Coordinates of C-alpha atoms in Angstrom, one line a residue:
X952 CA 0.0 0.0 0.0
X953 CA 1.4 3.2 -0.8
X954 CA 2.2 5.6 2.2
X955 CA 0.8 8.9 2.6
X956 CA 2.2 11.6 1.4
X957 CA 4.6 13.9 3.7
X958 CA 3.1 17.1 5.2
X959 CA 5.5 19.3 4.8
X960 CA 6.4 22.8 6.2
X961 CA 9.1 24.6 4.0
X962 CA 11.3 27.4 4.9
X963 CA 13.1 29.7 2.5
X964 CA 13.9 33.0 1.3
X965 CA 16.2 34.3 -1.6
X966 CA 16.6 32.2 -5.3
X967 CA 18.9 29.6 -3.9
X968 CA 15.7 28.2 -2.3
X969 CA 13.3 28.7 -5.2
X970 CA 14.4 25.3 -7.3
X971 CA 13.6 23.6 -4.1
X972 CA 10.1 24.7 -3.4
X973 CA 9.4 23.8 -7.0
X974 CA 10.4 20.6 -6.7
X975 CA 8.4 19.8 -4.4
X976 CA 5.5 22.0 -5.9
X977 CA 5.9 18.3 -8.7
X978 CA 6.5 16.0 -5.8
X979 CA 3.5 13.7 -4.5
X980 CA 4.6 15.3 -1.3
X981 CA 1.9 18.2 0.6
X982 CA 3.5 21.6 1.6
X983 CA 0.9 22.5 4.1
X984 CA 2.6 26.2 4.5
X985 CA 5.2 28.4 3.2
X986 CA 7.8 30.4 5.6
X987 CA 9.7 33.5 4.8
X988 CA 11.6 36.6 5.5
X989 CA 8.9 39.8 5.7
X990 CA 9.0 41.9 2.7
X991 CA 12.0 44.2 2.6
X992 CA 12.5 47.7 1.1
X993 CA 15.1 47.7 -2.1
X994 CA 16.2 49.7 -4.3
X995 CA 16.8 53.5 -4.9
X996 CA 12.6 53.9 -4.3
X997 CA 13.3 51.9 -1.1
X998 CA 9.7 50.0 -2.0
X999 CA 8.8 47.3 -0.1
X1000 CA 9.9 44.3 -2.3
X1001 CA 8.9 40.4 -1.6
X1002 CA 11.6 37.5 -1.0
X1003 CA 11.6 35.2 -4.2
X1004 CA 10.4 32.7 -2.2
X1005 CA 7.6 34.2 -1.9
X1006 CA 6.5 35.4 -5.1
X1007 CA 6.9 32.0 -6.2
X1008 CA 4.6 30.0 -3.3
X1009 CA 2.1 32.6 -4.5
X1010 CA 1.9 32.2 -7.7
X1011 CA 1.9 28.3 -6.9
X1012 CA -1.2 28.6 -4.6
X1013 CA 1.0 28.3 -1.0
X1014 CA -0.1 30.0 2.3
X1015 CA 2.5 32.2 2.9
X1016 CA 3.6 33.6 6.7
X1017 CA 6.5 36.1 7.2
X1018 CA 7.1 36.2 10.9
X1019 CA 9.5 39.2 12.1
X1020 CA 10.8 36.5 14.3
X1021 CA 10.2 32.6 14.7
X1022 CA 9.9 33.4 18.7
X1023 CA 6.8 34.9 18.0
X1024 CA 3.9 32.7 20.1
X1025 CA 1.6 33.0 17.0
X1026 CA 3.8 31.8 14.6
X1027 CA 4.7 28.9 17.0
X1028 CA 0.8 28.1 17.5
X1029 CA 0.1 27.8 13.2
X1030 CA 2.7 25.4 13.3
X1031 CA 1.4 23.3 15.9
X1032 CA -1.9 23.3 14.6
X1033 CA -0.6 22.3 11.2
X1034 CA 1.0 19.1 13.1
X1035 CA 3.8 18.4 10.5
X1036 CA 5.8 15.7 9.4
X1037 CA 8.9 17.5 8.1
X1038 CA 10.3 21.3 8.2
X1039 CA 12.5 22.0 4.7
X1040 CA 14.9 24.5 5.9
X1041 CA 17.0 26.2 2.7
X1042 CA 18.6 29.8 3.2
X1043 CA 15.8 30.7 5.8
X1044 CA 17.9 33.8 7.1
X1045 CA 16.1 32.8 11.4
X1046 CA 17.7 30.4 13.7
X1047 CA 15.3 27.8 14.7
X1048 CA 15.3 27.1 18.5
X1049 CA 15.1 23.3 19.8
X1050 CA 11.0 23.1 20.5
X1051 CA 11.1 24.5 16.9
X1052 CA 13.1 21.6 15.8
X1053 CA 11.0 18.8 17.6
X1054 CA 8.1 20.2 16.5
X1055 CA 7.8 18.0 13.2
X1056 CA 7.7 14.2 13.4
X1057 CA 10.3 13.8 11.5
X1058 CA 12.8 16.2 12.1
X1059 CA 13.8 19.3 10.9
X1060 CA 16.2 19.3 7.4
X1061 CA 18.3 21.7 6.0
X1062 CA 20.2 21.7 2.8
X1063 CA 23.7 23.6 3.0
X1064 CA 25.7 24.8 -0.2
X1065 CA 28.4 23.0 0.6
X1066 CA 30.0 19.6 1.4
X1067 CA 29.7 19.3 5.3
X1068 CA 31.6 19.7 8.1
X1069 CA 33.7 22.2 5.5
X1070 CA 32.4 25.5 4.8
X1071 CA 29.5 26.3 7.4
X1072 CA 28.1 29.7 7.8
X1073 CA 26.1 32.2 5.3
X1074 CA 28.2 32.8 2.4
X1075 CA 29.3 28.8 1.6
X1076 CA 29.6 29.1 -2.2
X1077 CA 31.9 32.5 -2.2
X1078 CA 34.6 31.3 0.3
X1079 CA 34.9 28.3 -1.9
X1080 CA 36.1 29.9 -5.1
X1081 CA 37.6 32.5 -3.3
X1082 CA 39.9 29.7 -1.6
X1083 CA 40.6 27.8 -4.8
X1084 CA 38.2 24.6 -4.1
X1085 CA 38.3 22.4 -7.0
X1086 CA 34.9 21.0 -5.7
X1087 CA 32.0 21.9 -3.6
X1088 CA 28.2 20.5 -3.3
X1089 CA 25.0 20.3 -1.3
X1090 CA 24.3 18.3 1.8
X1091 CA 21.4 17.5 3.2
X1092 CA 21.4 17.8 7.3
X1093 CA 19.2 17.0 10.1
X1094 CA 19.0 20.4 11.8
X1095 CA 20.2 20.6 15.4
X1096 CA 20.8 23.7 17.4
X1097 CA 24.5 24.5 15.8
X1098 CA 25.4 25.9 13.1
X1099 CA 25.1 23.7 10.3
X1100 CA 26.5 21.0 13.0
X1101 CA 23.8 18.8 12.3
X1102 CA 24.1 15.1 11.3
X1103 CA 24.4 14.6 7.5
X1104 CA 21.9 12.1 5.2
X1105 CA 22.7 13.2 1.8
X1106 CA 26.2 14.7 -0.6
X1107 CA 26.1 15.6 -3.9
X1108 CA 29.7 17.3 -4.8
X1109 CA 29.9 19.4 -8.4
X1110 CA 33.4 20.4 -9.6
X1111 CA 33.9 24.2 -9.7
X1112 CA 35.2 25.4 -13.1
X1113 CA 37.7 27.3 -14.1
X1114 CA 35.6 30.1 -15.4
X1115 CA 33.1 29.8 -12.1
X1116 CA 31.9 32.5 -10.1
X1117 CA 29.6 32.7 -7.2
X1118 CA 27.0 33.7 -9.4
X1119 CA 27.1 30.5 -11.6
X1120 CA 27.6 28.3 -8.9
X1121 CA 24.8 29.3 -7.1
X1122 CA 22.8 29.2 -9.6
X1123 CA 24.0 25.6 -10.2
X1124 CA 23.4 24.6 -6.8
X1125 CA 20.2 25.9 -6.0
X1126 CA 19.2 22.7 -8.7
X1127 CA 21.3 20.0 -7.5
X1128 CA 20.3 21.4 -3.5
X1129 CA 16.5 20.5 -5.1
X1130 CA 17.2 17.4 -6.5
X1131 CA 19.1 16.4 -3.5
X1132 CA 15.7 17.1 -1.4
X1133 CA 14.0 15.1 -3.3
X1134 CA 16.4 12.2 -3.3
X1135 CA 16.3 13.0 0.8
X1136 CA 12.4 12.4 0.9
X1137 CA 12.8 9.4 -1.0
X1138 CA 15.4 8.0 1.5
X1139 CA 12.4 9.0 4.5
X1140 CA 10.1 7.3 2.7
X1141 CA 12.1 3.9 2.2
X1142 CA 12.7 4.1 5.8
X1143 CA 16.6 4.6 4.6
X1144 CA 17.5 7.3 6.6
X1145 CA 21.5 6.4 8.2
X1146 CA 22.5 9.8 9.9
X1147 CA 26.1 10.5 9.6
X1148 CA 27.8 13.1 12.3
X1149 CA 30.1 15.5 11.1
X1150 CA 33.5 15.4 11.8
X1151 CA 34.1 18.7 13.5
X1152 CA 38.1 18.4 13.1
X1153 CA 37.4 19.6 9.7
X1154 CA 35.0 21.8 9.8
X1155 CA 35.7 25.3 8.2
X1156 CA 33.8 28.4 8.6
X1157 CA 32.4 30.8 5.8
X1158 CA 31.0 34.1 7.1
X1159 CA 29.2 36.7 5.3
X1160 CA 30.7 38.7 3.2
X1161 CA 31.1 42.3 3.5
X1162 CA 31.8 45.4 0.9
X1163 CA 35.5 45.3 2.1
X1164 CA 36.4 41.8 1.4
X1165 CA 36.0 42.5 -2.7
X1166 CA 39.1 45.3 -2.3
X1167 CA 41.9 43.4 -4.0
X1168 CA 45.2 42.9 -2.2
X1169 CA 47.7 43.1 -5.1
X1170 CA 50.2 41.4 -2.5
X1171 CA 48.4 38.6 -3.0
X1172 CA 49.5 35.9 -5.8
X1173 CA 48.0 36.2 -9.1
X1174 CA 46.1 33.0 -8.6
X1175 CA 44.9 34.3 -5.6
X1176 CA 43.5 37.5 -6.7
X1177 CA 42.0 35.7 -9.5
X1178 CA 39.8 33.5 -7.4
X1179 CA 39.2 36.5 -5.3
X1180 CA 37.6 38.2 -8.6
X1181 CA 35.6 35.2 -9.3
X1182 CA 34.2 34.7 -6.0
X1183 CA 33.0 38.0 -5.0
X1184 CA 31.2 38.2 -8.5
X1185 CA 28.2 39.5 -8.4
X1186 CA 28.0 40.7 -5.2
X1187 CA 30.1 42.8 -3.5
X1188 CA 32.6 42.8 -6.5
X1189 CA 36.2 43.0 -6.8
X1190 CA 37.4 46.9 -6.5
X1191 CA 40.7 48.5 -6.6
X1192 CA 41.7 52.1 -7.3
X1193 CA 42.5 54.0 -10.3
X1194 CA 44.0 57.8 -10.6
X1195 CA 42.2 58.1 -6.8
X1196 CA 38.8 56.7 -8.2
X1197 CA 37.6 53.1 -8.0
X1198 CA 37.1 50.4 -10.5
X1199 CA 35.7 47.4 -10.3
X1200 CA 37.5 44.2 -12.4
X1201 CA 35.5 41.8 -13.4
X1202 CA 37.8 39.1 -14.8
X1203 CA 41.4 38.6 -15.2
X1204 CA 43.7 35.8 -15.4
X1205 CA 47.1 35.1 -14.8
X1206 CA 50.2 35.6 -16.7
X1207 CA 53.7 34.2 -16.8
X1208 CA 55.9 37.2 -17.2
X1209 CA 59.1 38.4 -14.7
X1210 CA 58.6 41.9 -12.8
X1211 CA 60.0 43.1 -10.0
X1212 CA 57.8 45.7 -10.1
X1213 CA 55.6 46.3 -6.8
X1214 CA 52.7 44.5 -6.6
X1215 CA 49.5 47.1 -8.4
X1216 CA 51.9 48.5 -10.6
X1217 CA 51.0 48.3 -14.1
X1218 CA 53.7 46.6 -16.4
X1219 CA 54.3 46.6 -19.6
X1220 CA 52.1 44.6 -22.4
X1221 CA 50.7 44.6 -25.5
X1222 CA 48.7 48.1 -26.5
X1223 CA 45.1 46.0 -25.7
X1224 CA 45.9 44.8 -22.6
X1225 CA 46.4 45.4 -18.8
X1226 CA 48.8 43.6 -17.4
X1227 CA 49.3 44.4 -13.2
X1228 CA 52.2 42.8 -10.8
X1229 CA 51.0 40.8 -7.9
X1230 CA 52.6 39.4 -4.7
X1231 CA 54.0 36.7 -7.6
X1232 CA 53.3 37.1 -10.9
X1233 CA 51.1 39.3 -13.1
X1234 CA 47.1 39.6 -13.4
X1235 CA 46.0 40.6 -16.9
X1236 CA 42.7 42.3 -16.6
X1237 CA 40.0 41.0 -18.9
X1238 CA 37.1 42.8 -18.5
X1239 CA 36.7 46.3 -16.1
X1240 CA 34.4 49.1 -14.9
X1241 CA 35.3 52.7 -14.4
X1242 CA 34.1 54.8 -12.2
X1243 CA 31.4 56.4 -13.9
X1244 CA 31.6 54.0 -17.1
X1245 CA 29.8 50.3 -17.6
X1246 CA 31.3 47.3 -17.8
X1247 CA 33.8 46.7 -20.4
X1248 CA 36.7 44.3 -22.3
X1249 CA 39.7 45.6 -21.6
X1250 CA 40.5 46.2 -24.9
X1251 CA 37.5 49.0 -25.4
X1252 CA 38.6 50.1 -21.8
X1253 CA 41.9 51.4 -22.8
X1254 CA 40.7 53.2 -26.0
X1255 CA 38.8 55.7 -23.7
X1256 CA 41.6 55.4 -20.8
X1257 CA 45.4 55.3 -21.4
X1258 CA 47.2 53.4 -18.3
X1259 CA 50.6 53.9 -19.0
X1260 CA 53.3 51.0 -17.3
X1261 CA 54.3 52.6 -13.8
X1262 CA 50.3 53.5 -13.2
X1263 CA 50.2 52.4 -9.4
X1264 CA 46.5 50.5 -9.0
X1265 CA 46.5 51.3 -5.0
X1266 CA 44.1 52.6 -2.4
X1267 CA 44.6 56.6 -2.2
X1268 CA 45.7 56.4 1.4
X1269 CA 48.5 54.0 -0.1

């Protein structure tokens, strides 16, 4: 005899968790209610803007509640009365407390941009490019009070290309994170569920990022600085400093060349190309933005802006 169908309360806020809710939108599976962050003002208008998450349970017919905080007795009480089987946690933005997390039957799961105990925290996907990870993934957790400590069911790993950025992986991820959920629920179902506990020896942390963290260092090796570019793409973007004003870069690779010129001079290179010593080696800048200008190839770039060799790429206060 078939078994019933799981009644499931999902929690999720930004794109990464869109995939997810659609997939289970197709599953055989009920969503009894849809949780998300309140609407939030955006933009130069500052109007009052809904998550993604949102939009999407909408248009999909899903109840949607937006509590200012999961403390909040009401909130707790429509969960209750909903009596659920499982809570889908994916980039919620609130910390569930433990009577949150006994609440459903069977258990509370969250799926994490990144292969477990490595990488825990908000911004998962950017600190892995930025540190040159050859791979990352998804794993599905059991929640527990931590953060992202919880036991693991599920990996799926993805190599990160050479041309990634946190913008493509992301995007990548959000689909594997919703076919991993569905694999998950397929695993509750066959009564196949073998919690793993993480090895907290390895675990690494990733925290949010901030505006700062996309100022390149140009002591930094090439390679480095490269990933840096990748992984700060699109948000907050890698910046450095041009004639006093700041540009952003918005892909470069490395070059073999010799310099002992200080690291964010520029060096010399063909007429079309920027070519800037590192900590070790050179950066050749593919693609840039000015200050005022839009995004361009580098080789457009220099036909409105000469950058001689000796040009020092540094912070004014430098």
């Amino acid at each position: 005899m078939d078994k019933k169908p799981f009644k499931i309360v999902f929690m999720g806020t930004p794109d990464f968790s869109v995939p997810a809710l659609r997939a289970l939108h197709e599953s055989r599976h009920e969503v009894a209610l849809v949780v998300t962050q309140p609407d939030r003002p955006k933009g130069r208008g500052r109007k009052l803007m809904p998550p993604p998450v949102k939009e999407t349970a909408l248009k999909l017919g899903y109840e949607v509640v937006q509590p200012e905080t999961v403390r909040d007795a009401a909130f707790v009480e429509t969960l209750n009365a909903i009596e659920p089987d499982l809570f889908i946690v994916i980039a919620f933005g609130h910390i569930l407390s433990q009577p949150l997390l006994d609440l459903p039957r069977l258990g509370a799961v969250n799926i994490h941009a990144s292969v477990l105990p490595r990488y825990r925290g908000s911004a998962p996907i950017q600190w892995a490019v930025i540190n040159g990870e050859k791979e990352t993934g998804v794993t599905a957790m059991f929640m527990d009070r931590g953060l992202d400590t919880g036991d693991i069911l599920l990996v799926e790993k993805m190599a990160i290309g050479p041309d990634d950025t946190s913008g493509t992986l992301h995007d990548k991820l959000s689909v594997l994170g919703a076919d991993l959920l569905i694999r998950t629920l397929e695993k509750f179902e066959a009564d196949d569920i073998r919690p793993v506990p993480q090895d907290s020896e390895q675990a690494t942390y990733a925290p949010l990022l901030t505006k700062r963290d996309g100022q390149i260092d140009w002591e930094r090796p090439a390679g480095d600085i490269e990933c840096l570019i990748r992984g700060v793409s699109p948000w907050p973007g890698a910046f450095t400093w041009l004639e006093g004003r700041r540009v952003k870069i918005f892909k470069a690779r490395p070059v073999s060349t010799d310099t002992d010129a200080a690291p964010g001079t520029v060096i010399p290179a063909f007429p079309d190309e920027l070519w800037v010593a590192t900590g070790k080696g050179a950066l050749s800048i593919l693609e840039i933005q000015g200050a005022s200008g839009k995004r361009l190839r580098i080789s457009d770039f220099l036909r409105g802006c000469t950058v001689p060799p000796g040009t020092c790429l540094r912070a004014p206060d430098c």
